[in-house]
């Protein structure tokens, strides 16, 4: 059984429908990408899954329906969402952002977890008392990812991590998230338009166009697909 | 000299009340980005709670604690029942401001309905005796107001800097959407913020009430001075509310005694402060300039 199972997902803003019945799934510990160009509905998909906007269809996490669940409850249930633009809480320090990431937890391991993430991302440790908003885009992306893991999720939703980052930094972000999937066994669903990096990172991919899934398969299959090559890989 | 000193102490004592009103305003401003016009009337209502408990036989300090609890409940309920259903204050600022003005009128009328229009005598928290400070006789009530303000400032600091709920409140003030995504229960946090604001308002009311007497109009003057205080200090700064409140208190009590033009217009210095600050440094002394990225 899939960890996240989405069937017939519909969503929109006001009278404008953006998603027209999406089916996709993520298995435990799996890295999956939804590829799509600007305006195809990538961000809307993640927002619908995490309960930030009203959605139709079925969203099941770990076998139980989570559609319409409040975002903070969903975090407690095991799903973390790194929003578009990273969503660091800019007035809080790096340390406070990580503590905020553990808000849903009641256990005593929080301080140890924060130290763990400082060892994974040493740059965050150096800047622990600095306001998050004053850091570079790449550092903020690392912070957002570490913060998402602070709730000890089983699934992380990652919204276009490449946005606004230099190519080298983007590559580093994907490398680090790939390490995390392997090391922690946490599943990651990433939406991206950078197909090269995303397909190298994920084991499976869906292609989203104008609110519909038009193609899917393993990353290797899709890398070889002629239409994908033309639309996303520039060759 | 000792006369001036006396006015300064009176000003500080009154300023402590404006500062407390300001603290309540800042709590709401930080979470909504708006001025809560009902802050004074909600505080007045909670102060009637203190009075009612005291009349029922509770010692004044216990009645104050009870009134703070009543205030917390009123603030939380107002947020859940009236403010939240109107929508996100960041999306519909005008609608929420209108709601706070409606709350102002509503609670004023409700207080008159329940407790009548006659002024009520209100017991002082610190008795009616005076104390010699640097050769000047000062009411214990004024010094006590400063002490209470200091205690409140300390409690605020501990709550906001040292507790999980405080972390949540600062997170929600900075970025409500991200706060929800990391698992902070935003609605509950906002509810606590409103409760806290009215709770500190109850204290301001109870400190203020003995002088003018308790009526439904109790907090209207302190609210205006509270606005002046946070305009000066910065809408989003607790330190600014305290410093601004004390400054406005001293200014409005000392200036009219020495400048004839203000003798009959004691509100004027406060408005001048608001005007000058808005012209020269709109974010206030301790406030942060908001830079919006487009």
Coordinates of C-alpha atoms in Angstrom, one line a residue:
Chain A
X1 CA 0.0 0.0 0.0
X2 CA 1.2 3.4 -0.9
X3 CA 2.1 5.9 1.8
X4 CA 0.4 8.7 0.0
X5 CA -2.4 7.8 -2.4
X6 CA -4.2 10.6 -4.3
X7 CA -7.1 9.9 -6.6
X8 CA -9.1 12.3 -8.7
X9 CA -7.6 15.4 -7.0
X10 CA -9.4 18.6 -8.1
X11 CA -8.7 22.1 -6.8
X12 CA -8.8 25.7 -7.9
X13 CA -9.1 29.3 -6.8
X14 CA -12.6 30.7 -6.8
X15 CA -14.2 29.8 -10.1
X16 CA -10.9 29.0 -11.8
X17 CA -10.3 25.3 -11.7
X18 CA -6.6 24.4 -11.8
X19 CA -6.5 20.6 -11.2
X20 CA -8.7 18.3 -13.1
X21 CA -8.6 14.9 -11.4
X22 CA -5.0 13.9 -10.6
X23 CA -4.0 10.4 -9.7
X24 CA -0.6 9.8 -8.1
X25 CA 1.0 8.0 -5.3
X26 CA 4.2 7.9 -3.2
X27 CA 5.5 4.8 -1.5
X28 CA 7.2 4.8 1.8
X29 CA 10.9 5.9 1.5
X30 CA 10.4 6.8 -2.2
X31 CA 11.5 9.9 -4.0
X32 CA 8.9 11.0 -6.6
X33 CA 8.8 14.1 -8.8
X34 CA 5.9 15.8 -10.4
X35 CA 7.4 17.7 -13.4
X36 CA 5.6 20.6 -14.9
X37 CA 6.1 24.0 -16.5
X38 CA 5.0 27.3 -15.0
X39 CA 1.3 27.4 -14.5
X40 CA 0.7 23.7 -14.9
X41 CA -0.6 23.4 -11.3
X42 CA 2.4 22.1 -9.4
X43 CA 2.1 24.3 -6.4
X44 CA -1.6 24.0 -6.3
X45 CA -1.2 20.2 -6.2
X46 CA 0.9 20.4 -3.1
X47 CA -1.3 23.0 -1.5
X48 CA -4.3 20.8 -2.1
X49 CA -2.6 17.7 -0.6
X50 CA -1.6 19.6 2.5
X51 CA -5.0 21.1 3.2
X52 CA -4.1 24.8 2.5
X53 CA -6.8 25.1 -0.2
X54 CA -10.0 23.2 -0.6
X55 CA -9.7 20.1 -2.7
X56 CA -11.9 17.4 -4.2
X57 CA -11.1 13.8 -4.7
X58 CA -9.4 11.4 -2.3
X59 CA -6.2 12.1 -0.4
X60 CA -5.1 9.2 1.8
X61 CA -2.0 9.1 3.9
X62 CA -1.0 5.8 5.5
X63 CA -4.4 4.4 4.6
X64 CA -6.5 7.1 6.2
X65 CA -8.2 10.1 4.5
X66 CA -6.5 13.4 5.2
X67 CA -8.3 15.5 2.6
X68 CA -9.2 18.8 4.2
X69 CA -7.2 18.2 7.3
X70 CA -5.8 21.3 8.9
X71 CA -2.1 21.8 7.9
X72 CA -0.9 21.6 11.6
X73 CA -2.8 18.4 12.1
X74 CA -1.3 16.9 8.9
X75 CA 2.2 17.8 10.2
X76 CA 1.4 15.9 13.4
X77 CA 0.2 13.0 11.2
X78 CA 3.6 12.8 9.4
X79 CA 3.5 15.1 6.4
X80 CA 5.8 18.2 6.1
X81 CA 5.4 20.8 3.4
X82 CA 8.3 23.1 2.3
X83 CA 6.3 25.7 0.4
X84 CA 7.3 27.6 -2.7
X85 CA 9.7 30.4 -1.9
X86 CA 11.0 28.3 1.0
X87 CA 8.7 29.8 3.7
X88 CA 11.4 30.5 6.3
X89 CA 10.0 32.5 9.1
X90 CA 12.3 35.5 8.5
X91 CA 11.9 37.3 11.8
X92 CA 12.9 34.2 13.8
X93 CA 16.5 33.0 14.1
X94 CA 17.7 29.8 12.5
X95 CA 17.5 28.1 15.8
X96 CA 13.9 29.3 16.4
X97 CA 12.9 28.2 12.9
X98 CA 14.0 24.7 13.7
X99 CA 12.3 24.7 17.0
X100 CA 9.1 25.9 15.3
X101 CA 9.5 22.9 13.0
X102 CA 9.2 20.7 16.0
X103 CA 6.1 22.5 17.3
X104 CA 3.9 19.4 16.8
X105 CA 6.3 17.2 18.9
X106 CA 5.9 16.6 22.6
X107 CA 9.1 14.5 23.2
X108 CA 12.4 15.6 24.7
X109 CA 14.6 14.9 21.7
X110 CA 14.1 18.2 20.1
X111 CA 17.4 19.9 21.2
X112 CA 19.3 16.8 20.1
X113 CA 17.6 16.8 16.7
X114 CA 18.5 20.5 16.2
X115 CA 22.1 19.6 16.9
X116 CA 21.9 16.7 14.4
X117 CA 20.7 19.1 11.7
X118 CA 23.5 21.5 12.5
X119 CA 25.9 18.6 11.8
X120 CA 24.1 17.8 8.6
X121 CA 24.1 21.5 7.5
X122 CA 27.1 23.1 9.3
X123 CA 26.3 26.4 7.7
X124 CA 23.0 26.5 9.7
X125 CA 24.9 25.9 12.9
X126 CA 27.2 28.8 12.2
X127 CA 24.2 31.0 11.8
X128 CA 22.0 29.6 14.5
X129 CA 21.4 33.0 16.1
X130 CA 21.0 34.9 12.9
X131 CA 17.6 36.0 11.6
X132 CA 16.6 33.5 9.0
X133 CA 15.5 36.3 6.6
X134 CA 19.1 37.6 6.4
X135 CA 20.5 34.4 4.9
X136 CA 21.1 33.6 1.2
X137 CA 18.5 31.8 -0.8
X138 CA 20.4 28.5 -0.7
X139 CA 20.9 28.7 3.0
X140 CA 17.2 29.4 3.5
X141 CA 16.4 26.4 1.3
X142 CA 18.6 24.2 3.5
X143 CA 16.9 25.7 6.6
X144 CA 13.5 25.0 5.2
X145 CA 14.4 21.4 4.5
X146 CA 15.9 20.9 7.9
X147 CA 12.9 22.5 9.5
X148 CA 10.6 20.2 7.6
X149 CA 12.5 17.2 8.9
X150 CA 12.3 18.5 12.5
X151 CA 8.7 17.1 12.8
X152 CA 10.1 13.7 12.0
X153 CA 7.9 13.3 9.0
X154 CA 7.4 10.2 6.9
X155 CA 6.6 12.3 3.8
X156 CA 8.1 15.7 2.8
X157 CA 6.4 17.8 0.1
X158 CA 9.0 20.0 -1.6
X159 CA 7.8 22.8 -3.8
X160 CA 10.2 23.8 -6.5
X161 CA 13.5 24.0 -4.6
X162 CA 15.3 25.3 -7.6
X163 CA 13.3 28.5 -7.7
X164 CA 15.6 31.5 -7.5
X165 CA 18.7 29.5 -6.8
X166 CA 21.9 29.4 -8.8
X167 CA 22.4 26.1 -10.7
X168 CA 25.2 24.9 -8.5
X169 CA 23.2 25.6 -5.4
X170 CA 20.2 23.8 -6.8
X171 CA 22.3 20.8 -7.5
X172 CA 23.6 20.8 -4.0
X173 CA 20.0 21.0 -2.6
X174 CA 19.0 18.0 -4.6
X175 CA 22.1 16.1 -3.6
X176 CA 21.4 16.7 0.1
X177 CA 17.7 15.8 -0.2
X178 CA 18.7 12.7 -2.0
X179 CA 21.1 11.8 0.8
X180 CA 18.2 12.4 3.3
X181 CA 15.8 10.1 1.5
X182 CA 18.5 7.4 1.5
X183 CA 19.7 7.9 5.1
X184 CA 16.4 8.6 6.9
X185 CA 14.0 6.5 4.8
X186 CA 11.7 9.5 4.5
X187 CA 9.6 9.8 1.3
X188 CA 9.9 13.0 -0.7
X189 CA 7.4 14.3 -3.2
X190 CA 9.0 17.2 -5.1
X191 CA 7.4 19.3 -7.8
X192 CA 9.9 20.9 -10.2
X193 CA 10.4 22.2 -13.6
X194 CA 14.1 21.5 -13.7
X195 CA 13.7 18.0 -15.3
X196 CA 17.4 17.2 -15.4
X197 CA 18.0 17.4 -11.7
X198 CA 14.6 16.2 -10.7
X199 CA 14.8 13.0 -12.8
X200 CA 18.2 12.3 -11.5
X201 CA 16.9 12.6 -8.0
X202 CA 13.6 10.8 -8.2
X203 CA 13.0 7.1 -8.9
X204 CA 9.5 7.8 -10.5
X205 CA 8.0 10.9 -12.1
X206 CA 4.7 12.3 -13.2
X207 CA 4.3 14.9 -15.9
X208 CA 1.7 17.6 -15.2
X209 CA 0.3 19.8 -18.0
X210 CA -2.5 22.3 -17.5
X211 CA -3.8 20.5 -14.4
X212 CA -3.7 17.0 -15.8
X213 CA -1.2 14.2 -15.5
X214 CA -0.2 13.4 -19.1
X215 CA 2.7 11.0 -18.6
X216 CA 4.3 8.9 -15.9
X217 CA 6.9 6.3 -15.4
X218 CA 10.2 5.6 -13.9
X219 CA 12.7 8.4 -14.2
X220 CA 14.8 6.3 -16.6
X221 CA 11.8 5.7 -18.9
X222 CA 10.9 9.4 -18.9
X223 CA 14.4 10.5 -19.6
X224 CA 14.3 8.5 -22.7
X225 CA 10.9 9.8 -23.8
X226 CA 11.1 12.0 -26.9
X227 CA 8.4 14.4 -25.9
X228 CA 9.9 14.9 -22.4
X229 CA 13.3 15.5 -24.0
X230 CA 11.9 18.2 -26.2
X231 CA 9.7 19.9 -23.6
X232 CA 12.0 19.7 -20.5
X233 CA 15.5 18.6 -21.3
X234 CA 16.2 20.9 -24.2
X235 CA 17.5 18.3 -26.6
Chain B
X1 CA 11.7 71.6 41.0
X2 CA 9.8 69.4 43.4
X3 CA 6.6 70.5 41.7
X4 CA 7.9 69.4 38.3
X5 CA 9.0 66.1 39.9
X6 CA 5.6 65.6 41.2
X7 CA 4.1 66.1 37.7
X8 CA 6.7 63.7 36.3
X9 CA 5.6 61.0 38.7
X10 CA 2.0 61.5 38.0
X11 CA 2.8 61.4 34.3
X12 CA 4.8 58.2 34.7
X13 CA 2.0 56.6 36.7
X14 CA -0.5 57.5 34.0
X15 CA 2.0 56.6 31.3
X16 CA 2.2 53.1 32.8
X17 CA -1.5 52.7 32.0
X18 CA -1.0 53.9 28.4
X19 CA 1.9 51.5 28.1
X20 CA -0.3 48.6 29.2
X21 CA -2.9 49.6 26.7
X22 CA -0.1 49.8 24.1
X23 CA 1.1 46.3 25.0
X24 CA -2.3 45.0 24.2
X25 CA -2.5 46.9 21.0
X26 CA 1.0 45.6 20.0
X27 CA 0.0 42.0 20.6
X28 CA -2.9 42.3 18.2
X29 CA -1.0 44.4 15.7
X30 CA 1.7 41.8 15.4
X31 CA -0.7 39.0 14.6
X32 CA -3.1 41.0 12.4
X33 CA -1.2 44.0 11.1
X34 CA -4.1 46.1 12.4
X35 CA -4.9 48.5 15.2
X36 CA -7.6 47.0 17.5
X37 CA -10.0 49.9 18.1
X38 CA -11.9 47.8 20.6
X39 CA -8.8 47.3 22.8
X40 CA -10.0 50.0 25.3
X41 CA -13.6 48.9 25.4
X42 CA -12.7 45.2 25.9
X43 CA -10.4 46.3 28.7
X44 CA -13.2 48.4 30.2
X45 CA -15.5 45.4 30.1
X46 CA -13.0 43.2 31.8
X47 CA -12.4 46.0 34.4
X48 CA -16.1 45.8 35.2
X49 CA -15.4 42.1 35.8
X50 CA -12.8 43.1 38.4
X51 CA -15.3 45.5 40.0
X52 CA -18.1 42.9 40.1
X53 CA -15.8 40.3 41.7
X54 CA -14.6 42.9 44.3
X55 CA -18.2 44.0 45.1
X56 CA -19.0 40.3 45.6
X57 CA -16.5 40.3 48.4
X58 CA -13.2 39.2 46.8
X59 CA -10.1 41.2 47.9
X60 CA -9.1 43.6 45.1
X61 CA -6.0 41.7 44.1
X62 CA -7.9 38.4 43.8
X63 CA -10.6 40.3 41.9
X64 CA -7.9 41.6 39.6
X65 CA -6.7 38.1 38.8
X66 CA -10.3 37.0 38.2
X67 CA -10.8 40.0 35.9
X68 CA -7.6 39.0 34.0
X69 CA -9.1 35.5 33.5
X70 CA -12.4 37.0 32.4
X71 CA -10.5 39.3 30.0
X72 CA -8.6 36.4 28.6
X73 CA -11.8 34.5 28.0
X74 CA -13.5 37.6 26.4
X75 CA -10.5 38.1 24.1
X76 CA -10.4 34.5 23.0
X77 CA -14.2 34.3 22.4
X78 CA -14.2 37.6 20.5
X79 CA -11.5 36.2 18.2
X80 CA -13.2 32.9 17.6
X81 CA -16.8 34.2 17.3
X82 CA -16.4 37.7 15.7
X83 CA -13.0 38.3 14.3
X84 CA -12.0 35.0 12.7
X85 CA -15.2 34.4 10.7
X86 CA -14.7 37.8 9.0
X87 CA -11.6 36.4 7.3
X88 CA -7.9 36.8 7.1
X89 CA -7.0 40.3 8.3
X90 CA -4.1 40.4 5.9
X91 CA -6.5 39.9 3.0
X92 CA -9.4 42.0 4.3
X93 CA -7.9 44.6 6.6
X94 CA -10.7 47.0 6.3
X95 CA -13.4 44.5 7.2
X96 CA -11.5 43.5 10.3
X97 CA -10.9 47.1 11.3
X98 CA -14.7 47.8 10.9
X99 CA -15.3 44.8 13.1
X100 CA -13.1 46.2 15.9
X101 CA -15.0 49.5 15.6
X102 CA -18.2 47.5 15.9
X103 CA -16.9 45.7 18.9
X104 CA -16.0 49.1 20.4
X105 CA -19.6 50.3 20.1
X106 CA -21.1 47.0 21.1
X107 CA -19.1 46.5 24.3
X108 CA -19.6 50.1 25.3
X109 CA -23.4 49.7 25.0
X110 CA -23.3 46.2 26.6
X111 CA -21.5 47.6 29.6
X112 CA -24.1 50.4 30.0
X113 CA -26.8 47.8 29.8
X114 CA -25.3 45.6 32.4
X115 CA -23.8 48.0 34.9
X116 CA -25.7 51.3 34.1
X117 CA -24.4 54.7 33.3
X118 CA -23.4 55.9 36.8
X119 CA -19.8 56.1 37.6
X120 CA -18.7 53.5 40.1
X121 CA -16.1 53.9 42.8
X122 CA -13.1 51.6 42.2
X123 CA -10.8 50.5 44.9
X124 CA -7.1 51.3 44.5
X125 CA -4.7 48.4 44.3
X126 CA -2.2 50.2 46.5
X127 CA -4.3 52.2 48.9
X128 CA -4.5 56.0 49.1
X129 CA -1.3 56.8 51.0
X130 CA 1.7 58.8 49.6
X131 CA 5.3 58.2 49.9
X132 CA 8.3 60.6 49.9
X133 CA 10.5 60.3 46.8
X134 CA 13.4 62.7 46.5
X135 CA 11.5 65.2 48.6
X136 CA 8.3 64.9 46.7
X137 CA 5.1 63.3 47.9
X138 CA 4.0 60.6 45.4
X139 CA 0.9 58.4 45.4
X140 CA 1.7 54.8 46.0
X141 CA -0.9 54.1 43.3
X142 CA 1.4 55.8 40.7
X143 CA 4.5 54.0 41.9
X144 CA 2.5 50.8 42.0
X145 CA 1.4 51.3 38.4
X146 CA 5.1 51.5 37.4
X147 CA 5.8 48.3 39.3
X148 CA 2.9 46.5 37.6
X149 CA 4.1 47.7 34.2
X150 CA 7.6 46.4 35.0
X151 CA 6.1 43.0 36.0
X152 CA 4.1 42.9 32.9
X153 CA 7.0 43.7 30.7
X154 CA 9.0 40.8 32.4
X155 CA 6.1 38.4 31.9
X156 CA 5.7 39.4 28.3
X157 CA 9.4 38.9 27.7
X158 CA 9.3 35.4 29.3
X159 CA 6.2 34.4 27.4
X160 CA 7.4 35.6 24.0
X161 CA 11.1 34.6 24.3
X162 CA 11.1 31.6 26.5
X163 CA 7.9 29.6 25.9
X164 CA 6.7 27.4 23.1
X165 CA 3.5 29.4 22.8
X166 CA 5.5 32.6 22.6
X167 CA 7.6 31.1 19.8
X168 CA 4.4 30.2 18.1
X169 CA 3.1 33.7 18.5
X170 CA 6.2 35.3 17.0
X171 CA 6.2 32.8 14.2
X172 CA 2.6 33.5 13.3
X173 CA 3.2 37.2 13.5
X174 CA 6.1 36.9 11.0
X175 CA 4.6 34.3 8.6
X176 CA 1.2 32.8 9.3
X177 CA 1.2 30.5 6.3
X178 CA 4.6 28.9 7.0
X179 CA 3.7 28.6 10.7
X180 CA 0.7 26.5 9.8
X181 CA 2.9 24.4 7.5
X182 CA 5.4 23.6 10.2
X183 CA 2.6 22.4 12.5
X184 CA 1.7 25.5 14.6
X185 CA -2.0 25.6 15.3
X186 CA -2.4 29.2 14.0
X187 CA -6.0 29.7 15.1
X188 CA -5.3 28.7 18.7
X189 CA -2.2 30.9 18.7
X190 CA -4.3 33.9 17.5
X191 CA -6.9 33.2 20.1
X192 CA -4.3 33.2 22.9
X193 CA -3.0 36.5 21.5
X194 CA -6.4 38.1 21.8
X195 CA -6.9 36.7 25.3
X196 CA -3.5 38.0 26.4
X197 CA -4.3 41.5 24.9
X198 CA -7.6 41.8 26.8
X199 CA -6.1 40.3 29.9
X200 CA -3.4 43.0 30.1
X201 CA -6.2 45.5 29.3
X202 CA -8.0 44.4 32.4
X203 CA -4.9 45.3 34.5
X204 CA -4.6 48.7 32.7
X205 CA -8.3 49.3 33.5
X206 CA -8.0 48.4 37.1
X207 CA -5.0 50.7 37.6
X208 CA -6.7 53.5 35.8
X209 CA -10.2 53.3 37.2
X210 CA -9.8 54.7 40.7
X211 CA -9.0 58.2 39.4
X212 CA -11.8 58.9 36.9
X213 CA -14.2 56.3 38.4
X214 CA -15.4 53.2 36.5
X215 CA -17.9 53.9 33.7
X216 CA -18.3 52.6 30.2
X217 CA -16.1 55.4 28.9
X218 CA -13.3 54.5 31.2
X219 CA -10.7 53.5 28.6
X220 CA -11.4 56.0 25.8
X221 CA -8.8 58.5 26.8
X222 CA -6.1 55.8 27.6
X223 CA -6.8 54.2 24.2
X224 CA -6.0 57.5 22.4
X225 CA -2.8 57.9 24.5
X226 CA -2.1 54.2 23.9
X227 CA -2.3 54.8 20.2
X228 CA 0.1 57.8 20.6
X229 CA 2.4 55.6 22.7
X230 CA 2.7 52.8 20.1
X231 CA 2.9 55.3 17.2
X232 CA 5.9 56.7 19.0
X233 CA 7.4 53.4 20.0
X234 CA 6.5 51.4 16.9
X235 CA 3.3 49.4 16.4
X236 CA 5.2 46.0 16.5
X237 CA 7.5 46.7 19.5
X238 CA 6.7 45.8 23.1
X239 CA 9.7 47.9 24.2
X240 CA 8.3 50.7 22.1
X241 CA 4.9 50.5 23.8
X242 CA 6.5 50.7 27.3
X243 CA 8.9 53.6 26.4
X244 CA 6.2 55.3 24.3
X245 CA 3.6 55.0 27.0
X246 CA 5.8 56.5 29.7
X247 CA 6.9 59.3 27.4
X248 CA 3.4 60.2 26.4
X249 CA 2.3 60.1 30.1
X250 CA 5.0 62.5 31.2
X251 CA 4.5 64.7 28.2
X252 CA 0.7 65.0 28.6
X253 CA 0.9 65.6 32.3
X254 CA 3.8 68.0 32.4
X255 CA 3.5 70.1 29.2
X256 CA 0.0 71.5 30.0
X257 CA 1.1 72.7 33.4
X258 CA 3.8 74.9 31.9
X259 CA 2.6 75.8 28.4
X260 CA -0.6 77.9 28.7
X261 CA -1.7 77.0 25.2
X262 CA -2.1 73.4 26.1
X263 CA -3.8 74.1 29.5
X264 CA -7.3 73.5 28.1
X265 CA -6.3 71.0 25.5
X266 CA -4.5 68.2 27.3
X267 CA -5.0 65.8 24.4
X268 CA -3.1 68.1 22.0
X269 CA 0.4 67.0 22.9
X270 CA -0.5 63.4 22.2
X271 CA -1.8 64.2 18.8
X272 CA 1.3 66.3 18.1
X273 CA 3.4 63.3 18.9
X274 CA 1.4 61.1 16.6
X275 CA 1.6 63.7 13.8
X276 CA 5.4 64.4 14.2
X277 CA 6.3 60.7 14.4
X278 CA 4.2 59.8 11.4
X279 CA 5.9 62.5 9.4
X280 CA 9.5 61.9 10.6
X281 CA 9.8 58.2 11.4
X282 CA 6.6 56.4 10.5
X283 CA 7.8 53.0 11.8
X284 CA 8.3 54.6 15.3
X285 CA 11.4 54.6 17.4
X286 CA 11.7 50.8 18.0
X287 CA 9.5 49.6 15.1
X288 CA 10.8 47.8 12.1
X289 CA 10.5 49.3 8.7
X290 CA 8.6 46.8 6.6
X291 CA 10.2 46.1 3.3
X292 CA 7.9 44.3 0.9
X293 CA 9.4 42.4 -1.9
X294 CA 7.4 42.5 -5.2

